[in-house]
Coordinates of N, CA, C and O in Angstrom, one line a residue:
D1 N 98.1 41.8 128.9 CA 96.8 40.8 129.0 C 95.7 41.7 129.7 O 95.7 41.8 131.0
S2 N 94.8 41.8 129.1 CA 93.7 42.8 129.9 C 92.9 41.6 130.6 O 91.9 42.3 131.6
G3 N 93.0 40.4 130.7 CA 92.4 39.6 131.4 C 93.1 39.0 132.7 O 92.4 38.3 133.1
A4 N 94.1 39.6 132.9 CA 94.8 39.3 134.2 C 93.9 39.5 135.3 O 93.0 40.6 135.5
T5 N 94.1 38.8 136.3 CA 93.4 39.0 137.6 C 94.4 39.7 138.5 O 95.5 39.3 138.6
V6 N 93.8 40.7 139.2 CA 94.5 41.4 140.3 C 94.1 40.9 141.5 O 92.9 40.9 141.9
Q7 N 94.9 40.7 142.5 CA 94.7 40.3 143.8 C 95.3 41.4 144.7 O 96.5 41.7 144.6
L8 N 94.2 41.7 145.5 CA 94.6 42.9 146.5 C 94.9 42.2 148.0 O 94.1 41.3 148.1
K9 N 95.9 42.6 148.7 CA 96.3 42.0 149.9 C 95.7 43.1 150.9 O 96.3 44.1 150.9
V10 N 94.7 42.5 151.6 CA 94.0 43.5 152.6 C 94.4 42.8 153.8 O 93.9 41.7 154.0
P11 N 94.8 43.4 155.0 CA 94.9 42.9 156.1 C 93.6 42.5 156.7 O 92.7 43.2 156.5
V12 N 93.8 41.3 157.2 CA 92.4 40.9 158.2 C 92.5 41.3 159.6 O 93.5 41.3 160.1
A13 N 91.3 42.1 159.7 CA 91.4 42.6 161.2 C 91.2 41.4 161.9 O 90.5 40.4 161.9
P14 N 91.8 41.5 163.2 CA 91.6 40.5 164.3 C 90.1 40.3 164.8 O 89.3 41.2 164.8
V15 N 89.5 38.8 164.9 CA 88.3 38.6 165.1 C 88.1 38.9 166.7 O 88.8 38.3 167.6
M16 N 87.4 39.8 167.1 CA 87.2 40.0 168.6 C 86.0 39.1 169.1 O 85.3 38.6 168.3
P17 N 86.4 38.6 170.1 CA 85.4 37.5 170.8 C 84.0 38.3 170.8 O 84.0 39.2 171.4
S18 N 82.9 37.5 170.3 CA 81.6 38.3 170.5 C 81.0 38.0 172.0 O 81.4 37.0 172.6
R19 N 80.1 38.8 172.3 CA 79.5 39.0 173.6 C 78.4 38.0 173.4 O 77.8 38.0 172.3
P20 N 77.9 37.3 174.7 CA 76.6 36.5 174.3 C 75.6 37.4 174.1 O 75.6 38.9 174.3
P21 N 74.6 37.1 173.3 CA 73.4 37.9 172.8 C 72.8 38.9 173.7 O 72.5 40.0 173.4
D22 N 72.5 38.3 174.9 CA 72.0 39.3 176.1 C 72.9 40.3 176.4 O 72.3 41.4 176.7
D23 N 74.3 40.1 176.7 CA 75.1 41.2 176.8 C 75.2 42.1 175.8 O 75.3 43.4 175.9
E24 N 75.2 41.7 174.4 CA 75.3 42.5 173.4 C 74.2 43.4 173.3 O 74.1 44.6 173.2
R25 N 72.8 42.8 173.7 CA 71.7 43.7 173.8 C 71.9 44.7 174.8 O 71.6 46.0 174.5
K26 N 72.3 44.4 176.0 CA 72.5 45.4 177.1 C 73.6 46.5 176.4 O 73.3 47.6 176.9
H27 N 74.4 46.2 176.0 CA 75.3 47.1 175.2 C 74.8 48.1 174.2 O 75.1 49.3 174.2
E28 N 74.1 47.4 173.5 CA 73.5 48.4 172.2 C 72.4 49.1 173.0 O 72.3 50.4 172.6
E29 N 71.7 48.8 174.0 CA 70.6 49.6 174.6 C 71.5 50.7 175.3 O 70.8 51.8 175.2
A30 N 72.5 50.5 176.1 CA 73.4 51.7 176.6 C 73.8 52.6 175.7 O 73.8 53.7 176.0
K31 N 74.3 52.1 174.6 CA 74.9 53.0 173.5 C 73.7 53.9 173.0 O 73.8 55.2 172.9
R32 N 72.5 53.4 172.9 CA 71.5 54.0 172.3 C 71.0 55.2 173.2 O 70.5 56.3 172.9
F33 N 70.9 54.6 174.7 CA 70.4 55.6 175.5 C 71.5 56.8 175.9 O 70.9 57.9 175.8
A34 N 72.6 56.3 175.8 CA 73.9 57.6 175.8 C 73.4 58.5 174.7 O 73.6 59.7 175.0
R35 N 73.4 58.1 173.5 CA 73.1 58.8 172.6 C 72.0 59.6 172.6 O 71.9 61.0 172.2
L36 N 70.7 59.2 173.1 CA 69.7 59.8 173.4 C 69.6 60.9 174.4 O 69.5 62.1 173.9
L37 N 70.4 60.7 175.5 CA 70.5 61.6 176.4 C 71.4 62.8 175.9 O 71.1 64.0 176.4
V38 N 72.7 62.4 175.3 CA 73.6 63.5 174.9 C 72.8 64.4 173.6 O 73.1 65.6 173.7
S39 N 72.1 63.8 172.7 CA 71.5 64.5 171.7 C 70.6 65.3 172.3 O 70.3 66.4 171.6
E40 N 69.7 65.1 173.2 CA 68.9 65.8 173.9 C 69.5 67.3 174.5 O 69.0 68.1 174.3
I41 N 70.7 67.1 175.1 CA 71.5 68.0 175.8 C 71.8 69.2 174.5 O 71.5 70.4 174.5
R42 N 72.2 68.4 173.4 CA 72.6 69.3 172.2 C 71.5 70.0 171.7 O 71.4 71.3 171.4
L43 N 70.5 69.5 171.6 CA 69.1 69.9 171.0 C 68.6 71.1 171.6 O 68.1 72.2 171.1
Y44 N 68.7 71.0 173.0 CA 68.2 72.2 173.9 C 69.0 73.2 174.4 O 68.7 74.1 175.1
N45 N 70.3 73.1 174.0 CA 71.4 74.0 174.3 C 72.3 74.0 173.1 O 73.5 74.4 173.3
E46 N 71.9 74.2 172.0 CA 72.5 74.6 170.6 C 73.8 75.5 170.7 O 74.8 75.5 170.6
Q47 N 73.0 76.8 171.2 CA 74.0 77.8 171.1 C 75.3 77.7 172.2 O 76.4 77.8 171.7
A48 N 74.9 77.2 173.3 CA 75.8 76.9 174.3 C 76.9 75.8 173.8 O 78.1 75.9 174.1
V49 N 76.5 74.9 173.2 CA 77.2 73.8 172.5 C 78.4 74.7 171.4 O 79.5 74.2 171.4
I50 N 77.7 75.2 170.7 CA 78.4 76.2 169.9 C 79.8 77.0 170.5 O 80.9 76.8 170.1
E51 N 79.2 77.9 171.3 CA 80.1 78.7 172.0 C 81.1 77.7 172.9 O 82.2 78.1 173.0
G52 N 80.7 76.6 173.6 CA 81.7 75.7 174.1 C 82.6 75.3 173.5 O 83.7 74.8 173.8
R53 N 82.4 74.7 172.1 CA 83.2 74.1 171.4 C 84.4 75.3 170.9 O 85.7 74.8 171.0
Q54 N 84.0 76.5 170.8 CA 85.1 77.7 170.4 C 85.7 77.8 171.6 O 87.0 78.0 171.5
T55 N 85.1 77.9 172.7 CA 86.2 78.1 173.9 C 86.6 77.0 174.8 O 87.2 77.2 175.7
R56 N 86.3 76.0 174.3 CA 86.9 74.5 174.8 C 86.4 74.4 176.4 O 86.9 73.9 177.3
D57 N 85.0 74.6 176.5 CA 84.5 74.7 178.1 C 83.0 74.1 178.1 O 82.4 74.7 178.9
I58 N 82.7 73.3 177.2 CA 81.6 72.6 177.2 C 80.8 72.3 178.5 O 79.9 72.4 178.8
Y59 N 81.7 71.4 179.2 CA 81.2 70.9 180.5 C 80.9 71.9 181.4 O 79.8 71.9 182.0
R60 N 81.7 72.9 181.5 CA 81.3 74.2 182.4 C 80.1 74.9 182.0 O 79.2 75.1 182.8
R61 N 79.7 75.0 180.7 CA 78.7 75.7 180.3 C 77.2 74.7 180.4 O 76.2 75.1 180.8
L62 N 77.5 73.5 180.3 CA 76.4 72.5 180.5 C 76.5 71.7 181.5 O 75.8 70.4 181.6
K63 N 77.2 71.8 182.8 CA 77.5 70.9 183.6 C 76.3 70.3 184.4 O 76.1 69.1 184.5
E64 N 75.2 71.2 184.5 CA 73.9 70.7 185.4 C 73.1 69.8 184.3 O 72.8 68.7 184.9
D65 N 73.3 69.8 183.1 CA 72.5 69.1 182.3 C 73.3 67.9 182.0 O 72.5 66.7 182.0
I66 N 74.6 67.8 181.9 CA 75.4 66.7 181.7 C 75.4 65.7 183.0 O 75.2 64.5 182.8
D67 N 75.5 66.5 184.1 CA 75.3 65.8 185.4 C 74.1 65.0 185.5 O 74.1 64.0 186.0
R68 N 73.1 65.7 185.1 CA 71.9 65.0 185.2 C 71.6 63.9 184.6 O 71.0 62.8 184.7
S69 N 72.1 64.1 183.2 CA 71.9 63.0 182.1 C 72.9 61.9 182.5 O 72.5 60.7 182.3
R70 N 73.9 62.3 183.1 CA 74.9 61.0 183.4 C 74.2 60.3 184.6 O 74.4 59.0 184.6
E71 N 73.6 61.0 185.3 CA 72.9 60.4 186.6 C 71.9 59.4 186.0 O 71.9 58.1 186.5
M72 N 71.0 59.9 185.1 CA 70.1 59.0 184.6 C 70.7 57.7 183.9 O 70.1 56.7 184.0
F73 N 71.7 58.0 183.3 CA 72.4 56.9 182.5 C 73.1 55.6 183.5 O 72.6 54.7 183.3
E74 N 73.5 56.3 184.4 CA 74.0 55.5 185.6 C 72.9 54.7 186.4 O 73.3 53.6 186.6
Q75 N 71.8 55.2 186.4 CA 70.6 54.5 187.3 C 70.1 53.5 186.1 O 69.6 52.5 186.8
R76 N 70.0 53.8 185.1 CA 69.3 52.8 183.9 C 70.2 51.7 183.5 O 69.6 50.6 183.2
V77 N 71.5 52.0 183.1 CA 72.5 51.0 182.6 C 73.1 50.0 183.7 O 73.7 50.7 184.8
P78 N 73.1 48.7 183.5 CA 73.9 48.1 184.7 C 75.2 48.3 184.9 O 75.9 48.6 184.0
G79 N 75.7 48.0 185.9 CA 77.1 48.5 186.2 C 78.0 47.3 185.7 O 79.1 48.2 185.2
E80 N 77.7 46.3 185.3 CA 78.6 45.5 184.5 C 78.7 46.1 183.1 O 79.9 46.0 182.4
V81 N 77.8 46.8 182.5 CA 78.1 47.4 181.0 C 78.8 48.7 181.2 O 79.5 48.8 180.7
R82 N 78.5 49.4 182.3 CA 79.3 50.6 182.5 C 80.7 50.4 182.9 O 81.8 51.1 182.5
A83 N 81.0 49.3 183.6 CA 82.3 48.8 183.8 C 83.1 48.5 182.6 O 84.3 48.6 182.6
Q84 N 82.6 48.0 181.7 CA 83.2 47.5 180.2 C 83.2 48.6 179.4 O 83.7 48.5 178.1
S85 N 82.8 49.9 179.6 CA 82.4 50.8 178.5 C 82.4 52.3 179.2 O 82.3 52.4 180.3
N86 N 82.3 53.1 178.2 CA 82.3 54.6 178.5 C 81.3 55.2 177.6 O 81.7 56.3 177.1
Y87 N 80.3 54.5 177.3 CA 79.4 55.0 176.3 C 78.8 56.5 176.4 O 78.9 57.3 175.4
F88 N 78.5 56.9 177.6 CA 78.0 58.3 177.9 C 79.1 59.5 177.6 O 78.9 60.2 177.0
H89 N 80.3 59.1 178.0 CA 81.4 59.9 177.8 C 81.7 59.9 176.1 O 82.0 61.1 175.6
D90 N 81.7 58.9 175.6 CA 82.0 58.8 174.1 C 81.0 59.6 173.3 O 81.4 60.2 172.4
E91 N 79.9 59.7 173.9 CA 78.8 60.3 173.1 C 79.1 61.8 173.6 O 78.6 62.5 172.6
L92 N 79.4 62.2 174.7 CA 79.6 63.7 174.9 C 80.8 64.3 173.9 O 80.3 65.2 173.5
V93 N 81.8 63.3 173.7 CA 82.6 63.7 172.8 C 82.3 63.9 171.4 O 82.5 64.8 170.7
R94 N 81.5 62.9 170.9 CA 81.1 62.7 169.5 C 80.2 63.6 169.3 O 80.3 64.7 168.2
I95 N 79.2 63.8 170.1 CA 78.0 64.7 169.7 C 78.1 66.2 170.0 O 78.0 67.1 169.4
L96 N 78.6 66.2 171.6 CA 78.7 67.8 171.9 C 80.1 68.5 171.4 O 80.1 69.6 171.1
A97 N 81.2 67.6 171.6 CA 82.5 68.3 171.2 C 82.9 68.0 170.1 O 84.1 68.3 169.6
D98 N 81.9 67.3 169.1 CA 82.3 67.2 167.4 C 83.6 66.3 167.5 O 84.5 66.7 166.6
G99 N 83.9 65.4 168.5 CA 85.1 64.5 168.3 C 86.3 64.9 169.1 O 87.4 64.3 169.0
D100 N 86.3 66.2 169.5 CA 87.4 66.8 170.3 C 87.4 66.7 171.8 O 86.7 67.5 172.5
T101 N 88.0 65.7 172.2 CA 87.9 65.6 173.8 C 88.3 66.8 174.5 O 87.6 67.0 175.6
D102 N 89.0 67.6 173.9 CA 89.6 68.7 174.8 C 88.5 69.7 174.8 O 88.5 70.7 175.9
A103 N 87.6 69.8 173.9 CA 86.5 70.7 173.9 C 85.6 70.6 175.1 O 84.9 71.6 175.5
L104 N 85.6 69.5 175.8 CA 84.8 69.4 177.1 C 85.3 70.3 178.1 O 84.5 70.7 178.9
G105 N 86.5 70.3 178.0 CA 87.0 71.3 179.1 C 87.2 70.5 180.5 O 87.2 71.1 181.4
L106 N 87.4 69.2 180.4 CA 87.5 68.3 181.4 C 88.9 68.4 182.0 O 89.9 68.4 181.4

């Protein structure tokens, strides 16, 4: 029967409790700021990032820039947001280390 209906069973993801809108806005701003800071590090240090990925020592090569950007992130992002997340580190891994945590060399 070509008119048969096919039902797919797809697991339903658990619903995470949402944050209040103001908290959500703070988290989104923190994510964007982390992404901006780390993207600038990559932009201005492209060759060092490439070499650091290969030798798995990105942090050693870019320590000064990473530490300065982390300090800026910590000064601008509220402590309660930083306590619930690790956006800056997540962006270091995603943008600089191409998803490979070990490439940071921490």
